[in-house]
mmCIF file of C-alpha atoms in Angstrom:
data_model
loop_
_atom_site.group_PDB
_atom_site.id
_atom_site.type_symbol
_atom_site.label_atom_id
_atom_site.label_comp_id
_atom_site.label_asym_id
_atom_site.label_seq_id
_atom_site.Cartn_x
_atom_site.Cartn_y
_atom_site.Cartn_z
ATOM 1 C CA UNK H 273 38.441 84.052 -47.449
ATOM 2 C CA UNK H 274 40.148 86.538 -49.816
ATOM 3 C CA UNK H 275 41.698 83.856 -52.043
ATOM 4 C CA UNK H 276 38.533 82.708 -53.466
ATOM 5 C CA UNK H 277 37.891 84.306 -56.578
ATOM 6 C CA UNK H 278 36.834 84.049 -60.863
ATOM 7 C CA UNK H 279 39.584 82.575 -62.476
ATOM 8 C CA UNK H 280 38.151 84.399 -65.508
ATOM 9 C CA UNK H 281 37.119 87.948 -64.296
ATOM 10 C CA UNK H 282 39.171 87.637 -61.088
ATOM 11 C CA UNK H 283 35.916 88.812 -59.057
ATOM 12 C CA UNK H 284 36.261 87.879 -55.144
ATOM 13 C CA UNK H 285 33.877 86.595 -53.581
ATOM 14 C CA UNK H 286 31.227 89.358 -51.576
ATOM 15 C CA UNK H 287 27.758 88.831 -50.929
ATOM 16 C CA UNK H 288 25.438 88.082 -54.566
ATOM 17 C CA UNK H 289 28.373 86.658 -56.155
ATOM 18 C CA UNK H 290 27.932 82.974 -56.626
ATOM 19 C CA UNK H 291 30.515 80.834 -57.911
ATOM 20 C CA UNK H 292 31.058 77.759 -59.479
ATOM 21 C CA UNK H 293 33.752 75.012 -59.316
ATOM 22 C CA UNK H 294 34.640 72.803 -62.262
ATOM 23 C CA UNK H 295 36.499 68.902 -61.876
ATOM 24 C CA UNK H 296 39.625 70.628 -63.004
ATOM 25 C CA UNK H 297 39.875 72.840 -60.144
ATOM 26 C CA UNK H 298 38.951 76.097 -61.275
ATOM 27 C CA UNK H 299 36.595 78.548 -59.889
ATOM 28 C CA UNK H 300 33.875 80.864 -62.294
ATOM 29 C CA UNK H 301 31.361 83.377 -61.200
ATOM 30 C CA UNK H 302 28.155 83.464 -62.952
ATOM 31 C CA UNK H 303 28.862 86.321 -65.318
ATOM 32 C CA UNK H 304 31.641 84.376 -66.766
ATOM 33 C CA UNK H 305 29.379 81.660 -67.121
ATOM 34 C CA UNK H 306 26.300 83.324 -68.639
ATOM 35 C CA UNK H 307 28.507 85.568 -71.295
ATOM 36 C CA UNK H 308 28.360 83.024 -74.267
ATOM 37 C CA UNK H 309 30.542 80.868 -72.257
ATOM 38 C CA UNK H 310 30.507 77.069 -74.032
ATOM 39 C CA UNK H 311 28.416 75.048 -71.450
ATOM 40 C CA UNK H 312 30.940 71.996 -69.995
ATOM 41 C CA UNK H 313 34.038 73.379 -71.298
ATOM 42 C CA UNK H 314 36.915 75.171 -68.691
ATOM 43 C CA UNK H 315 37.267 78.764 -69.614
ATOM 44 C CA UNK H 316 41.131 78.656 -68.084
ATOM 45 C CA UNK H 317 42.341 75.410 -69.608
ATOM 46 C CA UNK H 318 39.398 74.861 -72.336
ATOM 47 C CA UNK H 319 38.678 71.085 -71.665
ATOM 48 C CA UNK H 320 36.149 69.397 -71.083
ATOM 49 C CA UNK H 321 34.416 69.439 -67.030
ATOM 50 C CA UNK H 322 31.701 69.361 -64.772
ATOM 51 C CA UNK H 323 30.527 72.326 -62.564
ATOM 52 C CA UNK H 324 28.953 72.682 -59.316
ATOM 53 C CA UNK H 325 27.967 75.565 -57.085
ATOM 54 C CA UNK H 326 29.739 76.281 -54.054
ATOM 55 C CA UNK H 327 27.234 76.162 -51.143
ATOM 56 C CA UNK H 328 27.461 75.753 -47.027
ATOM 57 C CA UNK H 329 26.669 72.249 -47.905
ATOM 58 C CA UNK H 330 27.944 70.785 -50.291
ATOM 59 C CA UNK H 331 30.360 67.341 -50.012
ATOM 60 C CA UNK H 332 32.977 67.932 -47.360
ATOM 61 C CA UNK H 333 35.637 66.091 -49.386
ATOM 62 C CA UNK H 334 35.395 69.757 -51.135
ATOM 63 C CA UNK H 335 34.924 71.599 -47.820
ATOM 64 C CA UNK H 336 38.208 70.771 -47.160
ATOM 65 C CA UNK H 337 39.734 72.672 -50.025
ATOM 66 C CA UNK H 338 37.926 76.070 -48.513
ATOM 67 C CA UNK H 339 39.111 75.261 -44.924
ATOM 68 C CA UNK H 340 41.955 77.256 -43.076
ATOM 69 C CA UNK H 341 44.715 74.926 -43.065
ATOM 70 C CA UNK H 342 45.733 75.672 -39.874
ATOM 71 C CA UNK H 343 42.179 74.192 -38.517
ATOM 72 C CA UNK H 344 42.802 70.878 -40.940
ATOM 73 C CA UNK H 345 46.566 70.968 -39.217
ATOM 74 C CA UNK H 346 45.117 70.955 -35.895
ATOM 75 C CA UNK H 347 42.189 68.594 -37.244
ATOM 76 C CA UNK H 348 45.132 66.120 -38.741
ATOM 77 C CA UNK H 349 46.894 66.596 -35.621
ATOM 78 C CA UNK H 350 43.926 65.596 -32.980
ATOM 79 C CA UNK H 351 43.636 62.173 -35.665
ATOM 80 C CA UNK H 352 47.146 61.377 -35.096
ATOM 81 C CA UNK H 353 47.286 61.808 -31.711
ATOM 82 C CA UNK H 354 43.981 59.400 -31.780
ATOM 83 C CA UNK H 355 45.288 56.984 -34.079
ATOM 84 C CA UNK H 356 48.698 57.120 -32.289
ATOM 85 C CA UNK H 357 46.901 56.413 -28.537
ATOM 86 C CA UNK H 358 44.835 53.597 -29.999
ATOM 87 C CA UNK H 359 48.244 51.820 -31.731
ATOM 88 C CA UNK H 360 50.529 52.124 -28.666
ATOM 89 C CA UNK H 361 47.561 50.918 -26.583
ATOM 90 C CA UNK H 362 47.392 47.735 -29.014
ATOM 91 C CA UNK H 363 50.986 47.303 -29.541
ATOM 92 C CA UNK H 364 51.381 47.255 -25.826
ATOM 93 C CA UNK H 365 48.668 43.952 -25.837
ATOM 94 C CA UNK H 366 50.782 42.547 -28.069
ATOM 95 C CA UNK H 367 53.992 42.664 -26.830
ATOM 96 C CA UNK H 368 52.580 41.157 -23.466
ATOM 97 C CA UNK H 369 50.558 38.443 -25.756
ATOM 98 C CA UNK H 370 54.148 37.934 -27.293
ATOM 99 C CA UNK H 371 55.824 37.943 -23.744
ATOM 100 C CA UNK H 372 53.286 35.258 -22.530
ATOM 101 C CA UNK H 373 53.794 33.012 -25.844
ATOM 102 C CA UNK H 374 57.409 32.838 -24.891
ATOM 103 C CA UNK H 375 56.811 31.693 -21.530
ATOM 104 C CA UNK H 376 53.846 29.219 -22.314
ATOM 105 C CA UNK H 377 56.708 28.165 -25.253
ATOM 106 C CA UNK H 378 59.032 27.253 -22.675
ATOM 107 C CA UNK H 379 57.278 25.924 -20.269
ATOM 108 C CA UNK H 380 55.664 23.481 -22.511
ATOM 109 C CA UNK H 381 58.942 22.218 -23.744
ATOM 110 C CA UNK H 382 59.932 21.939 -20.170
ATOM 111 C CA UNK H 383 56.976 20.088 -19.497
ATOM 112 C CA UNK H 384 57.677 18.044 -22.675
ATOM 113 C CA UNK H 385 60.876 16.891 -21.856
ATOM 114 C CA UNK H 386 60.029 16.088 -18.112
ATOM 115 C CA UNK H 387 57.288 14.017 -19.385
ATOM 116 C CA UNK H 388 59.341 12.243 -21.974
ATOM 117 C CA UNK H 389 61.730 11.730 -18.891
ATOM 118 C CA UNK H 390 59.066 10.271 -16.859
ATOM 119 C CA UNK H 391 58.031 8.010 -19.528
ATOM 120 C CA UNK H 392 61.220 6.683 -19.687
ATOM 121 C CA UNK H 393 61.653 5.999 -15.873
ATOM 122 C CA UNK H 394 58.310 3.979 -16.409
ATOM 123 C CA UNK H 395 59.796 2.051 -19.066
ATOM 124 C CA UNK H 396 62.500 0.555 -17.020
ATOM 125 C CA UNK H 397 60.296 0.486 -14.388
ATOM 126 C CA UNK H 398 58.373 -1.758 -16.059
ATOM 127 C CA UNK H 399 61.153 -3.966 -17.003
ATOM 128 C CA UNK H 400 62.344 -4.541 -13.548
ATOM 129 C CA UNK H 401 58.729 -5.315 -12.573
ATOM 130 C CA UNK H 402 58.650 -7.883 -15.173
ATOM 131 C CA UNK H 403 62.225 -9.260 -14.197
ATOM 132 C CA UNK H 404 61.095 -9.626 -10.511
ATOM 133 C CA UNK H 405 57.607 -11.377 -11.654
ATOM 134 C CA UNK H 406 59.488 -13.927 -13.590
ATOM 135 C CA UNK H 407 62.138 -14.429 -10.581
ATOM 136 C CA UNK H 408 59.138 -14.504 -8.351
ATOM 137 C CA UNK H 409 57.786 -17.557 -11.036
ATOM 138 C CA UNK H 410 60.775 -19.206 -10.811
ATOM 139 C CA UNK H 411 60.999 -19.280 -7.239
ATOM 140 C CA UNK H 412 57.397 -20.429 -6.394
ATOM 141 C CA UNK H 413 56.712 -23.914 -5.627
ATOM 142 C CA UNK H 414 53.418 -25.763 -4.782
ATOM 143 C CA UNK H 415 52.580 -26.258 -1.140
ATOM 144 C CA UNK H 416 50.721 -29.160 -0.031
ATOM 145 C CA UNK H 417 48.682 -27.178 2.335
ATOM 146 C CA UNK H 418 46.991 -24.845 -0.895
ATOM 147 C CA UNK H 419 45.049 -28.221 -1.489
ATOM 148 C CA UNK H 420 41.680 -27.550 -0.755
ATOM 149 C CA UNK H 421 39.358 -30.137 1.613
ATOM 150 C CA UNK H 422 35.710 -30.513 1.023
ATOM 151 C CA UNK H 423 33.614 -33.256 3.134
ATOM 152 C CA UNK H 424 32.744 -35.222 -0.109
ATOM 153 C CA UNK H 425 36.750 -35.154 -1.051
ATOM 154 C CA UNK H 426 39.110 -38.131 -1.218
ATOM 155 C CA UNK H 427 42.692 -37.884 -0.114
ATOM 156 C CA UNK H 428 45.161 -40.209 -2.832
ATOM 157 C CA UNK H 429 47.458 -41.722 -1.071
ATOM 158 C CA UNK H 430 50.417 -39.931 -2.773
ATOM 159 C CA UNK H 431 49.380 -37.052 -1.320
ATOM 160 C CA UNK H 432 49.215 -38.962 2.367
ATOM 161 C CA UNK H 433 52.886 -39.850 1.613
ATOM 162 C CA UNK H 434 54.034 -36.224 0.394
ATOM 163 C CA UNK H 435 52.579 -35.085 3.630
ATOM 164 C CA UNK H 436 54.866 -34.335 6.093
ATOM 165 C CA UNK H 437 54.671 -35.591 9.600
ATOM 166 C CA UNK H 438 55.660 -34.023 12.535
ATOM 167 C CA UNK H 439 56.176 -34.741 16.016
ATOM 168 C CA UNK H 440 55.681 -32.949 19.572
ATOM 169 C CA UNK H 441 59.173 -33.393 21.323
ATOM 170 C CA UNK H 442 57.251 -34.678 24.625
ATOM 171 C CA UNK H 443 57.715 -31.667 27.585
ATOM 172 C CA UNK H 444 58.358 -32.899 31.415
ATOM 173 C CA UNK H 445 55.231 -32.021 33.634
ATOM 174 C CA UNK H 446 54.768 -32.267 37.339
ATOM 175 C CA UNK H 447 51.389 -33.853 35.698
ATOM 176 C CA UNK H 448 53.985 -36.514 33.972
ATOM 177 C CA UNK H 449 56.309 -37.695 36.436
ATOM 178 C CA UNK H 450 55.582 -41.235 38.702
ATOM 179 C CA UNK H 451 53.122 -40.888 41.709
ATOM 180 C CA UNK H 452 54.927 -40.933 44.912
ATOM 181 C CA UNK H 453 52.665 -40.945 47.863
ATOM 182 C CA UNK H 454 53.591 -39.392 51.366
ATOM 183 C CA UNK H 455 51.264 -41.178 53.083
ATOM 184 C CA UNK H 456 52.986 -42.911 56.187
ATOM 185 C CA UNK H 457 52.703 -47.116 55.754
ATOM 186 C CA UNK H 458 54.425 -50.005 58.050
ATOM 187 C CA UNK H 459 56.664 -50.860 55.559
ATOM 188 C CA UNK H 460 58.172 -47.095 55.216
ATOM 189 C CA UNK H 461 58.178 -47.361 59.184
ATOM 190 C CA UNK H 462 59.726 -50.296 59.172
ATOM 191 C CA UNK H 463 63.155 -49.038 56.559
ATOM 192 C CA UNK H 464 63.131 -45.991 58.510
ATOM 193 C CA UNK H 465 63.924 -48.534 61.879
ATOM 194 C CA UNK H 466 66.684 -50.247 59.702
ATOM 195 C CA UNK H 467 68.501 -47.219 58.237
ATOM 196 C CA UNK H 468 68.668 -45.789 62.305
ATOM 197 C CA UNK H 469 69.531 -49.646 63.504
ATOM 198 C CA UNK H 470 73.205 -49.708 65.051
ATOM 199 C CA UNK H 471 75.628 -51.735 63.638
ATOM 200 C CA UNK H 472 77.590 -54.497 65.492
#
């Protein structure tokens, strides 16, 4: 790079020159340094500083100050095409996290209030099932035939009186009605002769 020179002797930098960079952001050669030069003091702006040698590997955080800019453009650029992928990828989740939220949201309150509905409907369902039961109380009355018989059991006679009787309305039979015989006697013979006898 043609830039990089001795801020004191204004050297560039060519093969067996070796420079060094102090914390304030200046740049010596070694000739400048080894000409009586006070050791941690800047020969530009005469404060005090640290030096190091500029070397293929030193940190990169300094690196970066001996870099083209148009490679750290491009560099910056590739990151924020990166960084810009991986946000619109995650803002995208949560805009469909935030589209599903609304949804669950109002479904739950519809399934709130349809609930709250049906609990009401029980309610009153449960009055008029209480209603009827005490109608059906009401209405209910003992019948004599819910008392049970064992063998070893003793009817009282108020119970024999209570008891209702009832009575067969008696049906005509041919097995019912008076015997009349066909068989032929002298005395049917006889009022047969009578009945045919002329008068006079």
């Amino acid at each position: 790079m043609d830039w990089i020179h001795c801020n004191n002797c204004f050297i560039q930098l060519e093969p067996g020159i070796t420079l060094h960079l102090t914390s304030c952001g200046h740049m010596f050669c070694n000739n400048c340094l080894d000409n009586g030069v006070k050791e941690g003091t800047c020969l530009v702006c005469r404060v005090p500083c640290s030096m190091m040698k500029l070397v293929p590997d030193m940190n990169q955080d300094i690196q970066d100050y001996f870099t083209d800019p148009e490679e750290i453009i491009k560099k910056c650029s590739e990151v924020l095409q990166f960084q810009k992928q991986h946000r619109r990828r995650l803002l995208s989740y949560l805009l469909q996290s935030t589209k599903k939220f609304y949804t669950a949201r109002s479904e739950l309150k519809r399934m709130t209030e349809l609930c709250q509905k049906q609990h009401k409907q029980l309610k009153e369902y449960q009055k008029i099932v209480k209603n009827l039961e005490a109608q059906l109380g009401q209405s209910k009355q003992p019948s004599p035939f819910n008392v049970p018989i064992s063998p070893g059991s003793h009817l009282s006679p108020s119970f024999i009186q209570t008891t209702p009787t009832y009575k067969r309305a008696a049906k005509s039979t041919p097995y019912n009605l008076p015997y009349q015989s066909n068989l032929v006697t002298p005395s049917r013979i006889s009022k047969q002769r009578s009945n045919f006898a002329p008068s006079q």
